[in-house]
Every structure is written in C-alpha cells, then in structure tokens.
Amino acid sequence: MHIETKCLHEGYKPGNGEPKALPIYQSTTYTYDSTEHIGQLFDLSADGHMYSRISNPTVAAVEQKIAALEGGVGALCTTSGQAASLLAVLNICTAGDHFVAASTIYGGTVNLFAVTLKKFGIECTFVDADAQEEEIEKAFRPNTKALFGETIANPAIAVLDLEKFARTAHRNGVPFLVDNTFATPVLCRPIEWGADIVVHSTTKYMDGHAIQVGGVIVDSGNFNWENGKFGELCTPDESYHGVTYTRDFGRAAYITKARVQLMRDFGMYPSAQDAFLLNLGLETLAVRMERYCRNAEQAAAFLARQPEVEFVNYPALSGSPYAAAAKKYLPDGCSGVISFSIRGGREVAVKFMDSLSLANKVVHVADICTCVLHPASSTHRQLTDEQLVAAGITPGLIRLSVGLEHIDDILDDLKKGFAAIR
Ligand SMILES: *Cc1c(COP(=O)(O)O)cnc(C)c1O
C-alpha cells in the first residue's frame, strides 16, 4: 500500500458487521473469563488489554497505524511529544548514562535533555548537527547510549543528514533516535535511512486541527540491543517477574519495555477519545501534507523577495544550505513550516506579526490554519542567548506555519505585515 492508502486503511480493520469508524473504547478495564487468563496477561504470555494505563483498543489501533506509516515493528502513544521524547530516552538511559543530541532540536526538548534529565543523573551533550562525523563523534563517551536529532529542526528548519547520524550512532554501538514531527512519515520515513527509534509530537501535523496534545514512539525493531551496552533490555526485569525483553519479545524488545515497564510506572497514556481524534487527523495526513508543502514553497519564495527579510529558512528554496539534504530526504516537500528573520530585530518582528490578521498568533505550529510565532519571546524564551544562537534563532526570527488556506489569501496577509513596517 502507498502512504495515502495506509493513512486510511492501516490500524483499525473492521470485520464482518463491525462499525466502519474506529470505535471509542471508553473503558479503563477489560473483563476475562478466568483468573488464569488474567495471570497470563500479567506474565505477558497472552495478548489482550489489562488496564488503560498501559493499552486500550482504540489507542492500539492508532499505534498500529503509525507503526505502519513509519515502517516500524510497534508504536506506543503518549500524552504529549515531550512524554514521547522522555520515555524514548529513559527506556535506554539510567542515572550515570550519557547521550548526544543535535543542538538545533525543539526548545522544549533542549530543556528536557539539558536541565530536567540532568537532575535524573542523565547527561546530554549537544552537537552541531552540520559538523563532520569525526567532530560529532568526539562527543561520545564510554557511557553514551544514544544519538538524538530532528528530521526538520524546529524552528531553524534545518534538515538533518539522517544517514550521517545513523552511521555515527551505529559506529558507536548506540541507537539513532529521531524526532520526525515536522516531516511526518508522509514526507520522510527515517527508519528507511537507518534511524532506530522515531518519536513524534502528534500535536502537530498528525493531529493537524489543534485539538489534542499527544506523542508517539515508534520502534524500527532493527537495533541490536545485545551488544553489551543495554543490560536493562537483555537481562531479567525484576520489576516484571524476570521478563527478558530481547529474549521474550525479539525485535519488539524496546517498545515492549517502554510500555510494560515505563508506561506502567509513569502513566502518560492517552485516552481513547484522544486517540479517536488523532486517527481522524491521520486519515487526511497525506492529502494535507501535499498542500502544506505547495503553499509553503510559494510563501517562502515570496518572503525571499522582500527587502525587509534578512533571510528565509526553507530547505526547498534554491540557495538553502539544506537544499541538497532536502532533495535527498524530503523529495516530496519540506512541510509547511518556514522561519524568516525580519531586519531591525525584535520590535520590528513583533510589529510585523501584530499586523497580520489571517494568521493565528499562537504557540502552535503545523496546523490546518496558518499561524505565526516569535520564538525568542515565546517558545524559546527559557533558552540562553548562546542556546538561541545554537538553535539558529535570531531576535527577529518569525516562524510561519503555512496552513491550508488559498495561497493568495496567505500572501495578502503577509503583505499587510510588510506594509506596516515599511
Ligand atoms: C511540539 C514539539 C515537541 C513537543 O511536543 P508536545 O506535544 O508539545 O509535548 C517535540 N518536538 C517537536 C519537533 C515539536 O514541534
């Protein structure tokens, strides 16, 4: 099946006489005929749902759909993108461990990795994703457990060299984790380029309608955990009656551990209602991504022609430092997210933003409607000036998330902004 078809037909597959739409199983618990069966569920030797903190049939259908879209062996939904990144790392790192991440990743993830995980005793070194492999490799230590990057970095709109990151990670015996939120599996499937674990904030394009915060972790099933570095996956889990994830679950070891151990303990599992809504977004994802890309290409070209614009970050623009990477990894388009810097800095950028009327001024991105944001005064205000520069953010940087409106209406709105600062 092609990706458009998978968006509609993967996951829930109704049988004879069953509802056409994905049912919302609004139940915390599941009944069984015998205590023996429940015992088997607890031993993970029988399939089935136990309790909706760990799994639920509506959420499971969405997990299967996303796993199919990304080409993974399994997926685990979470209540936010932040929760997905947190669990993805905690599933392989414990106190005393270290991992490496690209400095251009989403500001919230930088804070999670640099500040909060540090309090857990897990250290992260940030590297310039565009650096040579040997340079990135210098950040690796004997206790390094992962390499993390973003396919299209938010908001620098830098395209990650996925193959380079995969090679660097694998040469050091660690998995390559990638946040694929902006690209979505419609535009890029990082597993095909060597990624081992894919995370998403489903809050963005996957949902698309600004109605529910969520996340997901997808396991490629390709990483060999039995290389001496990942004892937790390969030795009996005493908190789970001695289950050994690699022995008992094979290629699904990582995602099974994330669910039955971490999700059991942290309890950040989405509701059936949220999963139902996410599924609606996923059904139209392929169609929407196509329009976002076409609109954004025109908006980026328009912005690049304006004298008030210092620079435009959009990988599909010829002259973008990421044009070659975009051509390779994002041949069908680079999503609807553009960032550009207005000359004159913070005040002028704010004046420009406040003169727009169609674009929503929201702390959101990747929505059906066009939206704008000034990262330096909002999402990234917790970052130091140094971190801002490392994340590719200038005081005048505006993030424009091009929506599904008619392109002429989007351009007319931008013209209002330029008229106000001229
Ligand atoms: C928004 C976002 C996140 C965090 O996701 P939430 O759903 O808001 O928790 C992570 N990564 C990227 C790239 C994002 O855009």
CSV table of N, CA and C in Angstrom, one decimal, residues 191-298:
chain,number,residue,atom,x,y,z
A,191,ILE,N,13.3,5.6,9.4
A,191,ILE,CA,13.8,4.2,9.5
A,191,ILE,C,14.4,3.7,8.2
A,192,GLU,N,13.9,4.2,7.1
A,192,GLU,CA,14.5,3.8,5.8
A,192,GLU,C,15.9,4.3,5.6
A,193,TRP,N,16.3,5.3,6.4
A,193,TRP,CA,17.6,5.9,6.3
A,193,TRP,C,18.5,5.5,7.5
A,194,GLY,N,18.0,4.5,8.3
A,194,GLY,CA,18.9,4.0,9.3
A,194,GLY,C,18.5,4.4,10.8
A,195,ALA,N,17.4,5.2,10.9
A,195,ALA,CA,17.0,5.5,12.3
A,195,ALA,C,16.5,4.3,13.0
A,196,ASP,N,16.7,4.2,14.3
A,196,ASP,CA,16.2,3.0,15.1
A,196,ASP,C,14.9,3.3,15.8
A,197,ILE,N,14.8,4.5,16.4
A,197,ILE,CA,13.6,4.9,17.1
A,197,ILE,C,13.1,6.2,16.6
A,198,VAL,N,11.8,6.3,16.3
A,198,VAL,CA,11.3,7.6,15.8
A,198,VAL,C,10.3,8.1,16.8
A,199,VAL,N,10.4,9.4,17.2
A,199,VAL,CA,9.4,10.0,18.1
A,199,VAL,C,8.6,11.1,17.3
A,200,HIS,N,7.4,11.4,17.8
A,200,HIS,CA,6.6,12.5,17.2
A,200,HIS,C,5.9,13.2,18.3
A,201,SER,N,5.7,14.5,18.1
A,201,SER,CA,4.7,15.2,18.8
A,201,SER,C,3.5,15.1,17.8
A,202,THR,N,2.5,14.3,18.1
A,202,THR,CA,1.3,14.1,17.3
A,202,THR,C,0.4,15.4,17.3
A,203,THR,N,0.7,16.2,18.3
A,203,THR,CA,0.0,17.5,18.4
A,203,THR,C,0.1,18.3,17.1
A,204,LYS,N,1.1,18.1,16.3
A,204,LYS,CA,1.4,19.0,15.2
A,204,LYS,C,0.6,18.4,14.0
A,205,TYR,N,1.3,18.1,12.9
A,205,TYR,CA,0.6,17.7,11.7
A,205,TYR,C,-0.3,16.5,11.8
A,206,MET,N,0.2,15.5,12.6
A,206,MET,CA,-0.6,14.3,12.7
A,206,MET,C,-2.0,14.6,13.1
A,207,ASP,N,-2.1,15.3,14.2
A,207,ASP,CA,-3.5,15.8,14.6
A,207,ASP,C,-3.9,16.8,13.6
A,208,GLY,N,-3.2,17.9,13.5
A,208,GLY,CA,-3.4,18.9,12.5
A,208,GLY,C,-4.4,19.9,12.8
A,209,HIS,N,-5.4,19.6,13.7
A,209,HIS,CA,-6.5,20.5,13.9
A,209,HIS,C,-6.5,21.2,15.3
A,210,ALA,N,-5.3,21.2,15.9
A,210,ALA,CA,-5.1,21.9,17.2
A,210,ALA,C,-6.1,21.4,18.3
A,211,ILE,N,-6.4,20.1,18.3
A,211,ILE,CA,-7.4,19.7,19.3
A,211,ILE,C,-6.9,18.8,20.4
A,212,GLN,N,-5.8,18.1,20.2
A,212,GLN,CA,-5.3,17.3,21.3
A,212,GLN,C,-3.7,17.2,21.3
A,213,VAL,N,-3.2,17.3,22.5
A,213,VAL,CA,-1.7,17.2,22.6
A,213,VAL,C,-1.4,15.7,22.7
A,214,GLY,N,-0.4,15.3,22.0
A,214,GLY,CA,-0.1,13.8,22.1
A,214,GLY,C,1.3,13.5,21.5
A,215,GLY,N,1.8,12.3,21.7
A,215,GLY,CA,3.0,11.9,21.2
A,215,GLY,C,3.0,10.5,20.8
A,216,VAL,N,4.1,10.0,20.2
A,216,VAL,CA,4.2,8.6,19.9
A,216,VAL,C,5.7,8.2,19.7
A,217,ILE,N,6.0,7.0,20.1
A,217,ILE,CA,7.3,6.4,19.9
A,217,ILE,C,7.2,5.2,19.0
A,218,VAL,N,8.0,5.2,17.9
A,218,VAL,CA,8.0,4.0,17.0
A,218,VAL,C,9.3,3.3,17.1
A,219,ASP,N,9.2,2.0,17.2
A,219,ASP,CA,10.4,1.2,17.2
A,219,ASP,C,10.6,0.5,15.9
A,220,SER,N,11.8,0.7,15.3
A,220,SER,CA,12.1,0.1,14.0
A,220,SER,C,12.3,-1.4,14.1
A,221,GLY,N,12.7,-1.9,15.3
A,221,GLY,CA,12.9,-3.3,15.5
A,221,GLY,C,14.3,-3.7,14.9
A,222,ASN,N,15.1,-2.7,14.5
A,222,ASN,CA,16.3,-3.0,13.8
A,222,ASN,C,17.6,-3.0,14.6
A,223,PHE,N,17.5,-2.3,15.8
A,223,PHE,CA,18.7,-2.2,16.6
A,223,PHE,C,19.0,-3.5,17.4
A,224,ASN,N,20.3,-3.8,17.4
A,224,ASN,CA,20.8,-5.0,18.1
A,224,ASN,C,21.1,-4.5,19.5
A,225,TRP,N,20.2,-4.8,20.5
A,225,TRP,CA,20.5,-4.4,21.9
A,225,TRP,C,21.5,-5.2,22.6
A,226,GLU,N,21.8,-6.4,22.0
A,226,GLU,CA,22.7,-7.3,22.7
A,226,GLU,C,24.1,-7.1,22.4
A,227,ASN,N,24.6,-5.8,22.5
A,227,ASN,CA,26.0,-5.5,22.2
A,227,ASN,C,26.7,-5.1,23.5
A,228,GLY,N,26.1,-5.5,24.7
A,228,GLY,CA,26.8,-5.2,25.9
A,228,GLY,C,26.6,-3.9,26.6
A,229,LYS,N,25.9,-3.0,25.8
A,229,LYS,CA,25.6,-1.6,26.4
A,229,LYS,C,24.2,-1.5,27.0
A,230,PHE,N,23.3,-2.4,26.7
A,230,PHE,CA,21.9,-2.2,27.1
A,230,PHE,C,21.4,-3.3,28.0
A,231,GLY,N,22.0,-3.4,29.1
A,231,GLY,CA,21.7,-4.5,30.1
A,231,GLY,C,20.3,-4.6,30.4
A,232,GLU,N,19.6,-3.5,30.6
A,232,GLU,CA,18.2,-3.5,31.0
A,232,GLU,C,17.3,-4.2,30.0
A,233,LEU,N,17.7,-4.2,28.8
A,233,LEU,CA,16.9,-4.8,27.7
A,233,LEU,C,17.2,-6.3,27.6
A,234,CYS,N,18.3,-6.7,28.1
A,234,CYS,CA,18.8,-8.1,27.8
A,234,CYS,C,19.0,-9.0,29.0
A,235,THR,N,18.6,-8.4,30.2
A,235,THR,CA,18.7,-9.2,31.5
A,235,THR,C,17.3,-9.2,32.1
A,236,PRO,N,17.0,-10.1,33.0
A,236,PRO,CA,15.7,-10.2,33.6
A,236,PRO,C,15.3,-8.9,34.3
A,237,ASP,N,14.0,-8.5,34.0
A,237,ASP,CA,13.5,-7.3,34.7
A,237,ASP,C,12.8,-7.7,35.9
A,238,GLU,N,13.4,-7.5,37.1
A,238,GLU,CA,12.9,-8.0,38.3
A,238,GLU,C,11.5,-7.3,38.6
A,239,SER,N,11.3,-6.1,38.1
A,239,SER,CA,10.0,-5.4,38.3
A,239,SER,C,8.9,-6.1,37.5
A,240,TYR,N,9.3,-7.0,36.6
A,240,TYR,CA,8.3,-7.7,35.7
A,240,TYR,C,8.5,-9.2,35.7
A,241,HIS,N,8.5,-9.8,36.9
A,241,HIS,CA,8.7,-11.2,37.0
A,241,HIS,C,9.8,-11.8,36.2
A,242,GLY,N,10.9,-11.1,36.1
A,242,GLY,CA,12.0,-11.7,35.4
A,242,GLY,C,11.9,-11.8,33.9
A,243,VAL,N,11.0,-11.0,33.3
A,243,VAL,CA,10.9,-10.9,31.8
A,243,VAL,C,12.3,-10.4,31.3
A,244,THR,N,12.8,-11.0,30.2
A,244,THR,CA,13.9,-10.5,29.5
A,244,THR,C,13.5,-10.1,28.1
A,245,TYR,N,13.5,-8.8,27.9
A,245,TYR,CA,12.8,-8.2,26.7
A,245,TYR,C,13.4,-8.7,25.4
A,246,THR,N,14.7,-8.8,25.2
A,246,THR,CA,15.2,-9.2,23.9
A,246,THR,C,14.9,-10.7,23.7
A,247,ARG,N,15.0,-11.5,24.8
A,247,ARG,CA,14.7,-12.9,24.6
A,247,ARG,C,13.2,-13.2,24.4
A,248,ASP,N,12.4,-12.5,25.1
A,248,ASP,CA,10.9,-12.8,25.1
A,248,ASP,C,10.2,-12.1,23.9
A,249,PHE,N,10.7,-10.9,23.5
A,249,PHE,CA,10.0,-10.1,22.5
A,249,PHE,C,10.7,-9.8,21.3
A,250,GLY,N,11.9,-10.4,21.1
A,250,GLY,CA,12.7,-10.2,19.9
A,250,GLY,C,12.8,-8.8,19.4
A,251,ARG,N,12.4,-8.6,18.2
A,251,ARG,CA,12.5,-7.3,17.6
A,251,ARG,C,11.7,-6.2,18.3
A,252,ALA,N,10.7,-6.6,19.0
A,252,ALA,CA,9.8,-5.6,19.7
A,252,ALA,C,10.3,-5.4,21.1
A,253,ALA,N,11.5,-5.7,21.4
A,253,ALA,CA,12.0,-5.6,22.8
A,253,ALA,C,11.9,-4.2,23.4
A,254,TYR,N,12.4,-3.3,22.6
A,254,TYR,CA,12.4,-1.9,23.1
A,254,TYR,C,11.0,-1.3,23.3
A,255,ILE,N,10.1,-1.5,22.4
A,255,ILE,CA,8.8,-0.9,22.5
A,255,ILE,C,8.0,-1.6,23.6
A,256,THR,N,8.2,-2.9,23.8
A,256,THR,CA,7.5,-3.7,24.8
A,256,THR,C,8.0,-3.2,26.2
A,257,LYS,N,9.3,-3.0,26.3
A,257,LYS,CA,9.8,-2.5,27.6
A,257,LYS,C,9.2,-1.1,27.9
A,258,ALA,N,9.2,-0.2,26.9
A,258,ALA,CA,8.7,1.1,27.1
A,258,ALA,C,7.3,1.1,27.6
A,259,ARG,N,6.5,0.1,27.1
A,259,ARG,CA,5.1,0.0,27.5
A,259,ARG,C,4.9,-0.6,28.9
A,260,VAL,N,5.4,-1.8,29.0
A,260,VAL,CA,5.1,-2.6,30.3
A,260,VAL,C,5.8,-2.1,31.5
A,261,GLN,N,7.0,-1.5,31.3
A,261,GLN,CA,7.8,-1.0,32.4
A,261,GLN,C,7.6,0.5,32.6
A,262,LEU,N,7.9,1.3,31.6
A,262,LEU,CA,7.9,2.7,31.8
A,262,LEU,C,6.5,3.3,31.8
A,263,MET,N,5.7,2.9,30.9
A,263,MET,CA,4.3,3.4,30.8
A,263,MET,C,3.5,2.9,32.0
A,264,ARG,N,3.8,1.7,32.5
A,264,ARG,CA,3.1,1.2,33.7
A,264,ARG,C,3.5,2.1,34.9
A,265,ASP,N,4.7,2.6,34.9
A,265,ASP,CA,5.2,3.3,36.1
A,265,ASP,C,4.9,4.8,36.0
A,266,PHE,N,5.0,5.4,34.8
A,266,PHE,CA,4.8,6.8,34.6
A,266,PHE,C,3.3,7.2,34.3
A,267,GLY,N,2.6,6.3,33.6
A,267,GLY,CA,1.2,6.5,33.3
A,267,GLY,C,0.9,7.7,32.5
A,268,MET,N,1.6,7.9,31.4
A,268,MET,CA,1.3,9.0,30.5
A,268,MET,C,0.6,8.5,29.2
A,269,TYR,N,-0.4,7.7,29.4
A,269,TYR,CA,-1.1,7.1,28.2
A,269,TYR,C,-2.3,7.9,27.8
A,270,PRO,N,-2.5,8.1,26.5
A,270,PRO,CA,-3.6,8.9,26.1
A,270,PRO,C,-4.9,8.2,26.2
A,271,SER,N,-6.0,9.0,26.2
A,271,SER,CA,-7.4,8.4,26.3
A,271,SER,C,-7.8,7.9,25.0
A,272,ALA,N,-8.8,7.0,25.0
A,272,ALA,CA,-9.4,6.5,23.8
A,272,ALA,C,-10.0,7.6,22.9
A,273,GLN,N,-10.6,8.6,23.6
A,273,GLN,CA,-11.2,9.8,22.9
A,273,GLN,C,-10.1,10.5,22.1
A,274,ASP,N,-9.0,10.8,22.8
A,274,ASP,CA,-7.9,11.5,22.1
A,274,ASP,C,-7.4,10.6,20.9
A,275,ALA,N,-7.2,9.3,21.1
A,275,ALA,CA,-6.7,8.5,20.0
A,275,ALA,C,-7.7,8.5,18.8
A,276,PHE,N,-9.0,8.5,19.1
A,276,PHE,CA,-10.0,8.6,18.1
A,276,PHE,C,-9.8,9.9,17.3
A,277,LEU,N,-9.6,11.0,18.0
A,277,LEU,CA,-9.4,12.3,17.3
A,277,LEU,C,-8.1,12.3,16.5
A,278,LEU,N,-7.1,11.7,17.1
A,278,LEU,CA,-5.8,11.6,16.3
A,278,LEU,C,-6.0,10.8,15.1
A,279,ASN,N,-6.7,9.8,15.1
A,279,ASN,CA,-7.0,8.9,14.0
A,279,ASN,C,-7.6,9.7,12.8
A,280,LEU,N,-8.6,10.6,13.2
A,280,LEU,CA,-9.2,11.4,12.2
A,280,LEU,C,-8.2,12.3,11.4
A,281,GLY,N,-7.2,12.9,12.2
A,281,GLY,CA,-6.2,13.7,11.6
A,281,GLY,C,-5.3,12.8,10.7
A,282,LEU,N,-5.0,11.6,11.2
A,282,LEU,CA,-4.1,10.8,10.4
A,282,LEU,C,-4.7,10.4,9.1
A,283,GLU,N,-6.0,10.2,9.1
A,283,GLU,CA,-6.7,9.8,7.8
A,283,GLU,C,-6.5,10.7,6.7
A,284,THR,N,-6.3,12.0,7.0
A,284,THR,CA,-6.2,13.0,5.9
A,284,THR,C,-4.7,13.5,5.8
A,285,LEU,N,-3.8,12.9,6.6
A,285,LEU,CA,-2.5,13.5,6.7
A,285,LEU,C,-1.8,13.6,5.3
A,286,ALA,N,-1.9,12.6,4.5
A,286,ALA,CA,-1.1,12.6,3.2
A,286,ALA,C,-1.6,13.7,2.3
A,287,VAL,N,-3.0,13.9,2.3
A,287,VAL,CA,-3.6,14.9,1.5
A,287,VAL,C,-3.1,16.3,2.0
A,288,ARG,N,-3.2,16.5,3.3
A,288,ARG,CA,-2.8,17.8,3.9
A,288,ARG,C,-1.4,18.1,3.6
A,289,MET,N,-0.5,17.2,3.8
A,289,MET,CA,1.0,17.4,3.7
A,289,MET,C,1.3,18.0,2.3
A,290,GLU,N,0.6,17.4,1.3
A,290,GLU,CA,0.9,17.8,0.0
A,290,GLU,C,0.6,19.3,-0.2
A,291,ARG,N,-0.6,19.8,0.3
A,291,ARG,CA,-1.0,21.2,0.2
A,291,ARG,C,-0.1,22.1,1.0
A,292,TYR,N,0.2,21.6,2.3
A,292,TYR,CA,1.1,22.5,3.1
A,292,TYR,C,2.4,22.8,2.3
A,293,CYS,N,3.0,21.7,1.7
A,293,CYS,CA,4.2,21.9,1.0
A,293,CYS,C,4.1,22.9,-0.1
A,294,ARG,N,3.1,22.7,-0.9
A,294,ARG,CA,2.9,23.6,-2.1
A,294,ARG,C,2.7,25.0,-1.7
A,295,ASN,N,1.9,25.2,-0.7
A,295,ASN,CA,1.6,26.6,-0.2
A,295,ASN,C,2.9,27.2,0.4
A,296,ALA,N,3.7,26.4,1.2
A,296,ALA,CA,4.9,26.9,1.8
A,296,ALA,C,5.9,27.3,0.8
A,297,GLU,N,6.0,26.5,-0.3
A,297,GLU,CA,7.0,26.8,-1.3
A,297,GLU,C,6.8,28.2,-1.9
A,298,GLN,N,5.5,28.5,-2.1
A,298,GLN,CA,5.2,29.8,-2.7
A,298,GLN,C,5.4,30.9,-1.7
